[in-house]
């Protein structure tokens, strides 16, 4: 079974620029998550999708972050404009409705804002 | 916000020794999970323990859960250099809340 795919692996941008990350979950996984992991901390949930609907985006800084999952499969996370404190690893994970503990994480995108 | 706090924040041991890390959490849980994260990689699920369980084993891993103290521990026996990683506890169903992590370094 293919894992959760994320791209790019690394991204360096200047502050105030925009950036987008892409995630392709495991086939058949209805639930998709984006987490932000700042260096030295645990991952923090940004947004949770079930199919193409948002279940929880309470910790997403909506003034600059947006995410979509239009067809209920792939997802993109965008930051516009980026701030220095957005430097982190952005992790995507997916799970099936029948196995909520069967989380699979992607390798993440490491963002550096300079 | 972080639900769990791992202790210690960092741990350095010799190969062959046992490593113990602890997790304390704030609210009632249905289950608790432990994850491993190698440097620069995603998280890998290690073990899940339900709130009605007190101890669980998986290979060289032993997890305990004390719901009265809102704490869990992860023991890695006979550690290897390949166990060098960060370890996180996580609580929740569907939506996980992760702790702050313990950085384990196993010296060959």
Coordinates of N, CA and C in Angstrom, one line a residue, chain A residues 9 31 33 35 37 40-45 48 56 59 91 95-98 100-103 105-108 110, chain B residues 1-2 30-31 33 35 37 39-45 48 50 88 92-101 103:
Chain A
X9 N 9.5 18.4 -0.4 CA 10.1 18.0 0.8 C 10.6 19.2 1.6
X31 N -10.5 10.6 5.8 CA -10.1 11.7 6.7 C -8.7 12.1 6.4
X33 N -5.7 15.1 7.5 CA -5.3 16.1 8.5 C -4.0 16.8 8.1
X35 N -1.0 19.0 10.0 CA -0.4 19.3 11.3 C 0.8 20.3 11.0
X37 N 4.3 21.3 12.8 CA 5.3 20.9 13.9 C 6.5 21.9 13.9
X40 N 11.3 21.3 17.9 CA 11.3 21.0 19.3 C 9.9 20.9 20.0
X41 N 8.9 20.9 19.2 CA 7.5 20.7 19.7 C 6.8 19.5 19.1
X42 N 5.7 19.2 19.7 CA 4.9 18.1 19.1 C 4.0 18.7 18.0
X43 N 3.5 17.9 17.1 CA 2.6 18.3 16.0 C 1.4 18.9 16.6
X44 N 0.9 20.0 15.9 CA -0.4 20.7 16.3 C -1.3 20.6 15.1
X45 N -2.5 20.1 15.4 CA -3.5 20.0 14.3 C -3.9 21.4 13.8
X48 N -8.8 19.4 9.8 CA -9.2 18.1 9.6 C -10.3 18.1 8.6
X56 N -12.8 20.2 11.4 CA -12.2 21.1 12.5 C -11.1 21.9 11.9
X59 N -7.8 25.7 14.9 CA -6.5 26.2 15.1 C -5.8 26.6 13.9
X91 N 3.0 18.5 8.3 CA 2.7 17.1 8.2 C 1.3 16.8 7.7
X95 N -6.6 8.8 7.6 CA -7.1 7.7 8.3 C -8.4 7.3 7.6
X96 N -8.9 6.1 7.9 CA -10.1 5.6 7.3 C -11.2 5.8 8.4
X97 N -12.5 5.9 7.9 CA -13.6 6.1 8.8 C -13.8 4.9 9.7
X98 N -13.4 3.7 9.2 CA -13.6 2.5 10.0 C -12.5 2.2 11.0
X100 N -10.2 4.8 13.1 CA -9.8 6.1 13.5 C -8.4 6.1 14.1
X101 N -7.9 5.0 14.5 CA -6.5 4.9 15.1 C -5.5 4.6 14.0
X102 N -6.0 4.3 12.8 CA -5.0 3.9 11.8 C -4.5 5.1 11.0
X103 N -3.9 6.0 11.8 CA -3.3 7.2 11.2 C -2.0 6.8 10.4
X105 N 1.1 9.0 8.6 CA 1.7 10.3 8.3 C 2.5 10.3 7.1
X106 N 2.6 11.4 6.4 CA 3.5 11.6 5.3 C 4.9 12.0 6.0
X107 N 5.9 12.2 5.1 CA 7.2 12.6 5.6 C 7.3 14.1 5.9
X108 N 6.3 14.9 5.4 CA 6.3 16.3 5.8 C 7.0 17.2 4.8
X110 N 9.3 20.6 5.0 CA 10.0 21.5 5.9 C 10.0 22.9 5.3
Chain B
X1 N -3.0 23.7 21.4 CA -2.5 23.5 22.8 C -2.0 22.1 22.9
X2 N -1.0 21.8 23.7 CA -0.5 20.5 23.9 C -1.3 19.8 25.0
X30 N -9.9 8.2 26.2 CA -10.3 6.9 25.8 C -9.2 6.0 25.5
X31 N -8.1 6.6 25.0 CA -6.9 5.8 24.6 C -5.7 6.8 24.6
X33 N -1.7 6.9 22.7 CA -0.8 6.3 21.7 C 0.6 6.9 21.8
X35 N 4.1 7.5 19.5 CA 4.6 7.6 18.2 C 6.1 7.8 18.3
X37 N 9.4 9.5 15.9 CA 9.7 10.3 14.8 C 11.2 10.4 14.6
X39 N 14.6 11.8 12.8 CA 14.9 13.2 12.4 C 14.5 13.5 11.0
X40 N 13.7 14.5 10.8 CA 13.3 14.9 9.5 C 12.3 14.1 8.8
X41 N 11.7 13.2 9.5 CA 10.7 12.3 8.9 C 9.3 12.4 9.6
X42 N 8.4 11.7 9.0 CA 7.0 11.7 9.6 C 7.0 10.8 10.8
X43 N 5.8 10.8 11.4 CA 5.6 10.0 12.7 C 5.2 8.6 12.4
X44 N 5.7 7.6 13.1 CA 5.3 6.2 13.0 C 4.7 5.8 14.3
X45 N 3.5 5.1 14.1 CA 2.7 4.6 15.2 C 3.4 3.4 15.8
X48 N -0.9 1.5 20.9 CA -2.1 2.2 21.4 C -2.5 1.4 22.7
X50 N -5.7 1.4 25.6 CA -7.0 1.9 25.8 C -7.1 2.3 27.3
X88 N 6.7 10.6 21.0 CA 5.5 11.5 21.4 C 4.4 10.6 21.9
X92 N -6.7 11.1 22.0 CA -7.8 11.5 21.1 C -8.2 10.4 20.2
X93 N -9.4 10.6 19.6 CA -9.9 9.7 18.5 C -10.1 10.6 17.3
X94 N -9.6 10.1 16.2 CA -9.7 10.9 14.9 C -8.8 12.1 15.0
X95 N -9.0 13.0 16.0 CA -8.2 14.2 16.1 C -7.2 14.0 17.2
X96 N -5.9 13.9 16.9 CA -4.9 13.7 18.0 C -4.4 15.0 18.5
X97 N -4.1 14.9 19.8 CA -3.3 16.0 20.4 C -2.0 15.4 20.9
X98 N -0.9 15.9 20.5 CA 0.4 15.4 20.8 C 1.0 16.1 21.9
X99 N 1.9 15.3 22.6 CA 2.7 15.9 23.7 C 3.9 16.6 23.1
X100 N 4.8 17.0 24.0 CA 6.0 17.8 23.6 C 7.1 17.0 23.1
X101 N 7.1 15.7 23.5 CA 8.1 14.8 23.0 C 9.4 14.6 23.9
X103 N 13.4 13.4 23.3 CA 14.4 13.1 22.3 C 15.3 12.1 22.9

